[in-house]
Tab-separated table of C-alpha atoms in Angstrom:
chain	number	residue	atom	x	y	z
A	1	MET	CA	31.553	-21.646	-25.356
A	2	GLY	CA	28.458	-21.572	-23.150
A	3	LEU	CA	25.125	-21.638	-24.937
A	4	GLY	CA	22.888	-20.872	-21.957
A	5	PRO	CA	21.468	-22.763	-18.967
A	6	TYR	CA	18.997	-25.626	-19.181
A	7	PRO	CA	15.958	-25.574	-19.205
A	8	GLU	CA	15.924	-21.916	-20.340
A	9	VAL	CA	17.787	-23.178	-23.440
A	10	SER	CA	16.388	-26.470	-24.710
A	11	LEU	CA	18.464	-29.204	-26.328
A	12	ALA	CA	17.060	-28.316	-29.744
A	13	GLU	CA	17.892	-24.637	-29.242
A	14	ALA	CA	21.401	-25.557	-28.107
A	15	ARG	CA	21.942	-27.555	-31.313
A	16	GLU	CA	20.826	-24.560	-33.395
A	17	LEU	CA	23.106	-22.201	-31.470
A	18	ALA	CA	26.038	-24.604	-31.831
A	19	LEU	CA	25.452	-24.871	-35.567
A	20	ALA	CA	25.318	-21.072	-35.860
A	21	ALA	CA	28.591	-20.804	-33.938
A	22	ARG	CA	30.294	-23.327	-36.237
A	23	ARG	CA	29.153	-21.358	-39.254
A	24	LYS	CA	30.763	-18.226	-37.812
A	25	ILE	CA	34.011	-20.135	-37.346
A	26	HIS	CA	33.768	-21.321	-40.951
A	27	ASP	CA	33.378	-17.663	-41.998
A	28	GLY	CA	36.449	-16.671	-39.993
A	29	VAL	CA	34.537	-15.103	-37.086
A	30	ASP	CA	35.316	-15.954	-33.455
A	31	PRO	CA	31.825	-16.676	-31.982
A	32	ILE	CA	33.008	-15.998	-28.433
A	33	ALA	CA	34.476	-12.607	-29.318
A	34	ALA	CA	31.329	-11.769	-31.301
A	35	LYS	CA	29.008	-12.707	-28.432
A	36	PRO	CA	27.342	-9.559	-26.982
A	37	ARG	CA	28.565	-8.597	-23.545
A	38	LEU	CA	26.463	-7.147	-20.745
A	39	ALA	CA	27.489	-3.593	-20.023
A	40	PRO	CA	28.545	-3.041	-16.402
A	41	ALA	CA	26.003	-1.137	-14.307
A	42	ARG	CA	25.937	-0.252	-10.628
A	43	PHE	CA	23.115	-1.436	-8.402
A	44	ARG	CA	22.590	2.144	-7.208
A	45	ASP	CA	22.106	3.511	-10.734
A	46	LEU	CA	19.604	0.837	-11.720
A	47	ALA	CA	17.704	1.221	-8.442
A	48	LEU	CA	17.267	4.939	-9.062
A	49	ALA	CA	16.284	4.252	-12.673
A	50	LEU	CA	13.630	1.776	-11.516
A	51	ILE	CA	12.231	4.265	-8.992
A	52	ASP	CA	12.060	6.915	-11.687
A	53	SER	CA	10.240	4.555	-14.055
A	54	LYS	CA	7.638	3.732	-11.395
A	55	ARG	CA	7.159	7.287	-10.137
A	56	SER	CA	4.267	8.215	-12.448
A	57	GLY	CA	2.362	5.049	-11.533
A	58	TRP	CA	2.476	5.563	-7.778
A	59	LYS	CA	-0.621	7.340	-6.470
A	60	ASN	CA	1.307	8.618	-3.448
A	61	ALA	CA	4.434	10.704	-4.051
A	62	LYS	CA	5.817	9.421	-0.750
A	63	HIS	CA	6.429	5.977	-2.276
A	64	ALA	CA	9.392	7.195	-4.312
A	65	ALA	CA	10.894	8.856	-1.246
A	66	GLN	CA	10.351	5.715	0.845
A	67	TRP	CA	11.966	3.474	-1.772
A	68	THR	CA	14.934	5.810	-2.076
A	69	SER	CA	15.447	6.302	1.661
A	70	THR	CA	15.254	2.596	2.577
A	71	LEU	CA	17.595	1.538	-0.214
A	72	GLU	CA	20.033	4.339	0.605
A	73	LYS	CA	20.098	3.393	4.276
A	74	TYR	CA	20.101	-0.399	4.113
A	75	ALA	CA	21.001	-1.595	0.601
A	76	PHE	CA	23.363	0.948	-0.942
A	77	PRO	CA	26.073	0.614	1.757
A	78	VAL	CA	26.486	-3.040	0.730
A	79	LEU	CA	25.241	-3.158	-2.854
A	80	GLY	CA	25.252	0.417	-4.133
A	81	ASP	CA	28.570	0.401	-5.988
A	82	ARG	CA	28.471	-3.262	-6.934
A	83	ASP	CA	28.285	-4.347	-10.554
A	84	ILE	CA	24.694	-5.589	-10.891
A	85	ARG	CA	25.977	-8.687	-12.742
A	86	THR	CA	28.027	-9.903	-9.791
A	87	ILE	CA	25.493	-9.662	-6.941
A	88	GLU	CA	24.883	-13.029	-5.318
A	89	THR	CA	23.012	-14.501	-2.359
A	90	ALA	CA	25.826	-13.748	0.076
A	91	ASP	CA	25.598	-10.062	-0.807
A	92	ILE	CA	21.846	-10.017	-0.193
A	93	MET	CA	22.349	-11.714	3.159
A	94	ALA	CA	25.007	-9.170	4.097
A	95	ALA	CA	22.497	-6.368	3.527
A	96	LEU	CA	19.526	-8.019	5.237
A	97	THR	CA	20.940	-9.980	8.175
A	98	PRO	CA	21.776	-6.933	10.371
A	99	ILE	CA	18.168	-5.696	10.265
A	100	TRP	CA	16.135	-8.868	9.769
A	101	SER	CA	15.462	-9.422	13.479
A	102	GLN	CA	15.719	-5.853	14.743
A	103	LYS	CA	13.568	-4.264	12.027
A	104	PRO	CA	11.686	-7.149	10.400
A	105	GLU	CA	9.035	-5.075	8.640
A	106	THR	CA	11.596	-2.687	7.191
A	107	ALA	CA	13.899	-5.561	6.268
A	108	SER	CA	11.108	-7.346	4.417
A	109	ARG	CA	10.417	-4.230	2.372
A	110	VAL	CA	14.109	-3.763	1.631
A	111	ARG	CA	14.319	-7.358	0.393
A	112	GLN	CA	11.314	-6.851	-1.879
A	113	ARG	CA	12.831	-3.673	-3.293
A	114	ILE	CA	16.218	-5.287	-3.892
A	115	GLU	CA	14.432	-8.140	-5.653
A	116	ALA	CA	12.578	-5.625	-7.814
A	117	VAL	CA	15.824	-3.879	-8.795
A	118	LEU	CA	17.449	-7.171	-9.790
A	119	ASP	CA	14.350	-8.185	-11.769
A	120	TYR	CA	14.455	-4.800	-13.504
A	121	ALA	CA	18.109	-5.343	-14.357
A	122	ARG	CA	17.328	-8.684	-15.946
A	123	VAL	CA	14.423	-7.279	-17.967
A	124	ILE	CA	16.533	-4.507	-19.477
A	125	GLY	CA	19.381	-6.910	-20.210
A	126	ALA	CA	21.828	-5.699	-17.572
A	127	ARG	CA	21.876	-9.023	-15.725
A	128	THR	CA	21.205	-12.714	-16.324
A	129	GLY	CA	20.411	-15.669	-14.102
A	130	ASP	CA	18.159	-16.215	-11.106
A	131	ASN	CA	17.281	-13.467	-8.652
A	132	PRO	CA	19.268	-14.018	-5.421
A	133	ALA	CA	16.865	-11.776	-3.481
A	134	ARG	CA	13.793	-13.910	-4.192
A	135	TRP	CA	12.029	-15.238	-1.105
A	136	ARG	CA	10.132	-18.374	-2.059
A	137	GLY	CA	12.387	-21.370	-2.540
A	138	HIS	CA	15.532	-19.393	-1.753
A	139	LEU	CA	15.895	-16.885	1.082
A	140	ASP	CA	13.052	-18.547	2.969
A	141	HIS	CA	15.559	-21.351	3.655
A	142	LEU	CA	18.109	-18.900	5.079
A	143	LEU	CA	16.033	-16.378	7.029
A	144	PRO	CA	13.099	-16.786	9.440
A	145	LYS	CA	9.698	-15.861	8.117
A	146	PRO	CA	8.966	-12.154	8.656
A	147	ALA	CA	5.710	-13.024	10.425
A	148	SER	CA	7.609	-14.999	13.057
A	149	VAL	CA	9.694	-12.002	14.101
A	150	ARG	CA	7.408	-9.140	13.169
A	151	GLN	CA	5.538	-7.344	15.903
A	152	VAL	CA	2.465	-6.027	14.136
A	153	LYS	CA	1.389	-2.648	15.446
A	154	HIS	CA	-2.235	-1.900	14.743
A	155	PHE	CA	-3.641	1.598	14.733
A	156	ALA	CA	-4.713	2.519	18.268
A	157	ALA	CA	-8.506	2.359	18.403
A	158	LEU	CA	-11.215	3.416	20.817
A	159	ASP	CA	-13.295	0.672	22.427
A	160	TYR	CA	-16.673	0.837	20.695
A	161	ARG	CA	-18.412	0.868	24.092
A	162	GLU	CA	-16.782	4.234	24.806
A	163	LEU	CA	-17.907	5.786	21.516
A	164	PRO	CA	-21.206	7.418	22.626
A	165	ASP	CA	-19.467	9.333	25.422
A	166	PHE	CA	-16.598	10.243	23.076
A	167	MET	CA	-18.992	11.621	20.459
A	168	THR	CA	-20.845	13.671	23.076
A	169	ALA	CA	-17.544	15.290	24.086
A	170	LEU	CA	-16.483	15.754	20.459
A	171	ARG	CA	-19.698	17.500	19.388
A	172	ILE	CA	-19.232	20.360	21.855
A	173	ARG	CA	-15.803	21.141	20.411
A	174	GLU	CA	-15.598	23.887	17.832
A	175	GLY	CA	-13.469	24.115	14.710
A	176	VAL	CA	-13.054	22.536	11.309
A	177	ALA	CA	-10.783	19.783	12.626
A	178	ALA	CA	-13.378	18.615	15.158
A	179	ARG	CA	-16.066	18.463	12.453
A	180	ALA	CA	-13.741	16.582	10.115
A	181	LEU	CA	-13.033	14.044	12.849
A	182	GLU	CA	-16.755	13.671	13.583
A	183	PHE	CA	-17.511	13.144	9.894
A	184	ALA	CA	-14.675	10.583	9.628
A	185	VAL	CA	-16.043	8.603	12.567
A	186	LEU	CA	-19.618	8.605	11.265
A	187	THR	CA	-18.637	7.564	7.738
A	188	ALA	CA	-15.885	5.104	8.796
A	189	ALA	CA	-13.755	6.672	6.063
A	190	ARG	CA	-10.007	7.129	5.936
A	191	SER	CA	-8.538	10.389	7.204
A	192	GLY	CA	-7.094	11.401	3.827
A	193	GLU	CA	-10.415	10.777	2.090
A	194	VAL	CA	-12.227	13.042	4.562
A	195	ARG	CA	-9.632	15.796	4.557
A	196	GLY	CA	-9.566	15.873	0.754
A	197	ALA	CA	-13.347	15.798	0.305
A	198	ARG	CA	-14.932	18.491	-1.886
A	199	TRP	CA	-18.521	19.674	-2.040
A	200	SER	CA	-18.898	18.273	-5.557
A	201	GLU	CA	-18.557	14.769	-4.072
A	202	ILE	CA	-21.659	15.116	-1.847
A	203	ASP	CA	-25.018	14.744	-3.549
A	204	ASP	CA	-28.438	13.795	-2.182
A	205	GLY	CA	-27.180	11.964	0.887
A	206	VAL	CA	-24.366	10.171	-0.905
A	207	TRP	CA	-20.645	10.873	-0.704
A	208	ILE	CA	-18.899	9.619	-3.838
A	209	ILE	CA	-15.137	9.393	-3.360
A	210	PRO	CA	-13.366	9.395	-6.756
A	211	ALA	CA	-11.205	6.394	-7.572
A	212	GLU	CA	-8.002	8.454	-7.562
A	213	ARG	CA	-8.547	9.332	-3.892
A	214	THR	CA	-9.239	5.830	-2.596
A	215	LYS	CA	-6.749	3.246	-1.451
A	216	ALA	CA	-8.202	0.602	-3.775
A	217	ARG	CA	-8.232	3.032	-6.722
A	218	LYS	CA	-11.936	2.315	-7.125
A	219	GLU	CA	-14.830	4.749	-6.736
A	220	HIS	CA	-16.467	4.347	-3.317
A	221	ARG	CA	-19.993	5.487	-2.450
A	222	ILE	CA	-20.734	6.196	1.206
A	223	PRO	CA	-24.282	6.738	2.521
A	224	VAL	CA	-24.278	9.969	4.558
A	225	SER	CA	-26.401	9.532	7.681
A	226	THR	CA	-28.371	12.439	9.097
A	227	ALA	CA	-25.765	12.893	11.819
A	228	ALA	CA	-22.912	12.890	9.313
A	229	ALA	CA	-24.730	15.413	7.128
A	230	ALA	CA	-25.168	17.696	10.138
A	231	THR	CA	-21.404	18.018	10.527
A	232	LEU	CA	-21.032	19.508	7.043
A	233	GLY	CA	-22.905	22.755	7.477
A	234	ALA	CA	-24.032	24.851	4.519
A	235	PRO	CA	-22.732	23.662	1.117
A	236	GLY	CA	-19.964	25.658	-0.552
A	237	ASP	CA	-18.816	25.950	-4.141
A	238	PRO	CA	-18.542	22.501	-5.780
A	239	ASP	CA	-14.770	22.622	-6.238
A	240	THR	CA	-13.952	23.865	-2.735
A	241	LEU	CA	-12.799	21.685	0.136
A	242	ILE	CA	-15.318	20.766	2.810
A	243	PHE	CA	-12.678	20.764	5.533
A	244	PRO	CA	-10.038	23.303	4.448
A	245	SER	CA	-6.956	24.337	6.386
A	246	PRO	CA	-7.639	27.414	8.550
A	247	ASN	CA	-4.444	28.979	7.211
A	248	ASN	CA	-5.085	28.283	3.531
A	249	THR	CA	-8.563	27.366	2.307
A	250	ALA	CA	-7.090	25.966	-0.913
A	251	LYS	CA	-5.353	23.237	1.076
A	252	PRO	CA	-6.934	20.449	3.142
A	253	LEU	CA	-6.466	20.044	6.864
A	254	SER	CA	-3.296	18.252	7.830
A	255	ASP	CA	-3.530	14.858	9.477
A	256	MET	CA	-1.720	16.260	12.509
A	257	THR	CA	-4.369	18.963	12.943
A	258	VAL	CA	-7.121	16.357	13.208
A	259	THR	CA	-4.987	14.145	15.460
A	260	ALA	CA	-4.407	17.145	17.741
A	261	VAL	CA	-8.135	17.144	18.530
A	262	LEU	CA	-7.820	13.627	19.899
A	263	LYS	CA	-4.800	14.570	21.987
A	264	ARG	CA	-6.559	17.584	23.475
A	265	MET	CA	-9.457	15.296	24.393
A	266	GLY	CA	-7.028	13.024	26.206
A	267	HIS	CA	-7.329	9.993	23.913
A	268	ALA	CA	-4.234	8.082	22.769
A	269	VAL	CA	-5.924	6.777	19.627
A	270	THR	CA	-5.633	7.509	15.922
A	271	VAL	CA	-8.153	8.761	13.385
A	272	HIS	CA	-7.704	5.577	11.367
A	273	GLY	CA	-8.372	3.558	14.513
A	274	PHE	CA	-12.038	4.541	14.429
A	275	ARG	CA	-12.429	2.276	11.411
A	276	SER	CA	-11.497	-0.574	13.747
A	277	THR	CA	-13.949	0.783	16.320
A	278	PHE	CA	-16.668	0.641	13.659
A	279	ARG	CA	-15.630	-2.863	12.580
A	280	ASP	CA	-15.695	-4.174	16.142
A	281	TRP	CA	-19.106	-2.625	16.830
A	282	ALA	CA	-20.600	-3.914	13.584
A	283	GLY	CA	-19.166	-7.396	13.964
A	284	GLU	CA	-20.005	-7.878	17.637
A	285	THR	CA	-23.307	-6.078	18.114
A	286	SER	CA	-25.075	-5.701	14.760
A	287	VAL	CA	-26.887	-8.237	12.591
A	288	PHE	CA	-25.402	-6.968	9.338
A	289	PRO	CA	-23.552	-9.586	7.234
A	290	ARG	CA	-19.778	-9.536	7.020
A	291	GLU	CA	-19.765	-8.595	3.330
A	292	VAL	CA	-21.879	-5.506	4.060
A	293	ILE	CA	-19.522	-4.411	6.832
A	294	GLU	CA	-16.447	-4.979	4.675
A	295	ALA	CA	-18.058	-3.061	1.816
A	296	ALA	CA	-18.691	-0.143	4.167
A	297	LEU	CA	-14.956	-0.066	4.872
A	298	ALA	CA	-14.150	-0.331	1.146
A	299	HIS	CA	-12.292	-3.572	1.816
A	300	ARG	CA	-11.762	-5.990	-1.039
A	301	LEU	CA	-12.897	-9.550	-0.492
A	302	LYS	CA	-9.882	-11.819	-0.009
A	303	ASP	CA	-11.645	-14.769	-1.582
A	304	LYS	CA	-11.214	-14.187	-5.333
A	305	ALA	CA	-14.077	-16.523	-6.227
A	306	GLU	CA	-16.415	-14.687	-3.871
A	307	ALA	CA	-15.202	-11.310	-5.143
A	308	ALA	CA	-15.838	-12.351	-8.759
A	309	TYR	CA	-19.550	-12.731	-8.038
A	310	ALA	CA	-19.855	-9.660	-5.794
A	311	ARG	CA	-20.494	-7.102	-8.532
A	312	GLY	CA	-22.661	-4.652	-6.539
A	313	ASP	CA	-21.673	-2.374	-3.660
A	314	LEU	CA	-24.607	-3.298	-1.352
A	315	PHE	CA	-25.471	0.375	-1.069
A	316	GLN	CA	-28.982	0.075	0.377
A	317	LYS	CA	-27.835	-2.359	3.043
A	318	ARG	CA	-24.868	-0.141	3.831
A	319	LYS	CA	-27.218	2.827	4.142
A	320	ALA	CA	-29.074	1.040	6.942
A	321	LEU	CA	-25.764	0.035	8.518
A	322	MET	CA	-24.373	3.575	8.576
A	323	GLN	CA	-27.588	4.976	10.022
A	324	ALA	CA	-27.474	2.323	12.760
A	325	TRP	CA	-23.870	3.308	13.442
A	326	ALA	CA	-24.891	6.977	13.722
A	327	ASP	CA	-27.738	6.055	16.038
A	328	TYR	CA	-25.351	4.149	18.269
A	329	ALA	CA	-22.915	7.063	18.267
A	330	GLY	CA	-25.668	9.300	19.586
A	331	ASP	CA	-27.435	10.770	16.581
């Protein structure tokens, strides 16, 4: 009768378990027959259960759809109907190998999601043992590192030296989408943050983006330069959108509507790419410190020790930075 693997079960614990088993035998009970058995469960069922349990915690509803679609396409054909207790390294390799080189970024995400499902199974008692989908100390010996095969595609960005001419051409364009794009450029904010902005968030030259609408889930204050303020026009009711959809004022502009402005102007860049334009300009031409620039982009400091001491948001310094950016853009 197995008592569990070492070192999860210590020698002292094994002695106690053995003694308990002998007592059962003395009482006429077969300890092996009395040992609880793991109920069979399919990988597919537990994956969907995990997704459902995480759904309320994801700030973007698309995450659940992305998890489901990637697992359905790449994991379920191999693992979907398998008993979660029997999945081993060879099964993980069978699911990942066909896409590891061709679609490295997708494959890496699939591996992480398979690992999460197997961890979930162990936590709820549907599986025991090590996780065969873990990377460090396991699959990293069998598969090349994702970074060595991944072709990182950055958001297409405008060269900062072309920005003044771009802004001149943008300002003569009419429409809500053009103003939203102009405001996004001047604030270096994310497209979704701009499109979802409401008048209640703008107050006395400061745009306060609520935590639930930021990527970092942390309130972000943005100094609104004079040029950025000019794109807003007359204030509306506090709860109304600043840049509503022309077809339904209760809904924000779509990302495609703003992107269409760029296409009509003949630029093969993205709205998000202007954050890179701002970063390049600030880093190469301005005298502002790196931490001020990163704070303007709402980036978290990678150095945890440095981040622990950076309690403020450097607002006054960022105010000067954003005004300098507006001046460069042709305020």
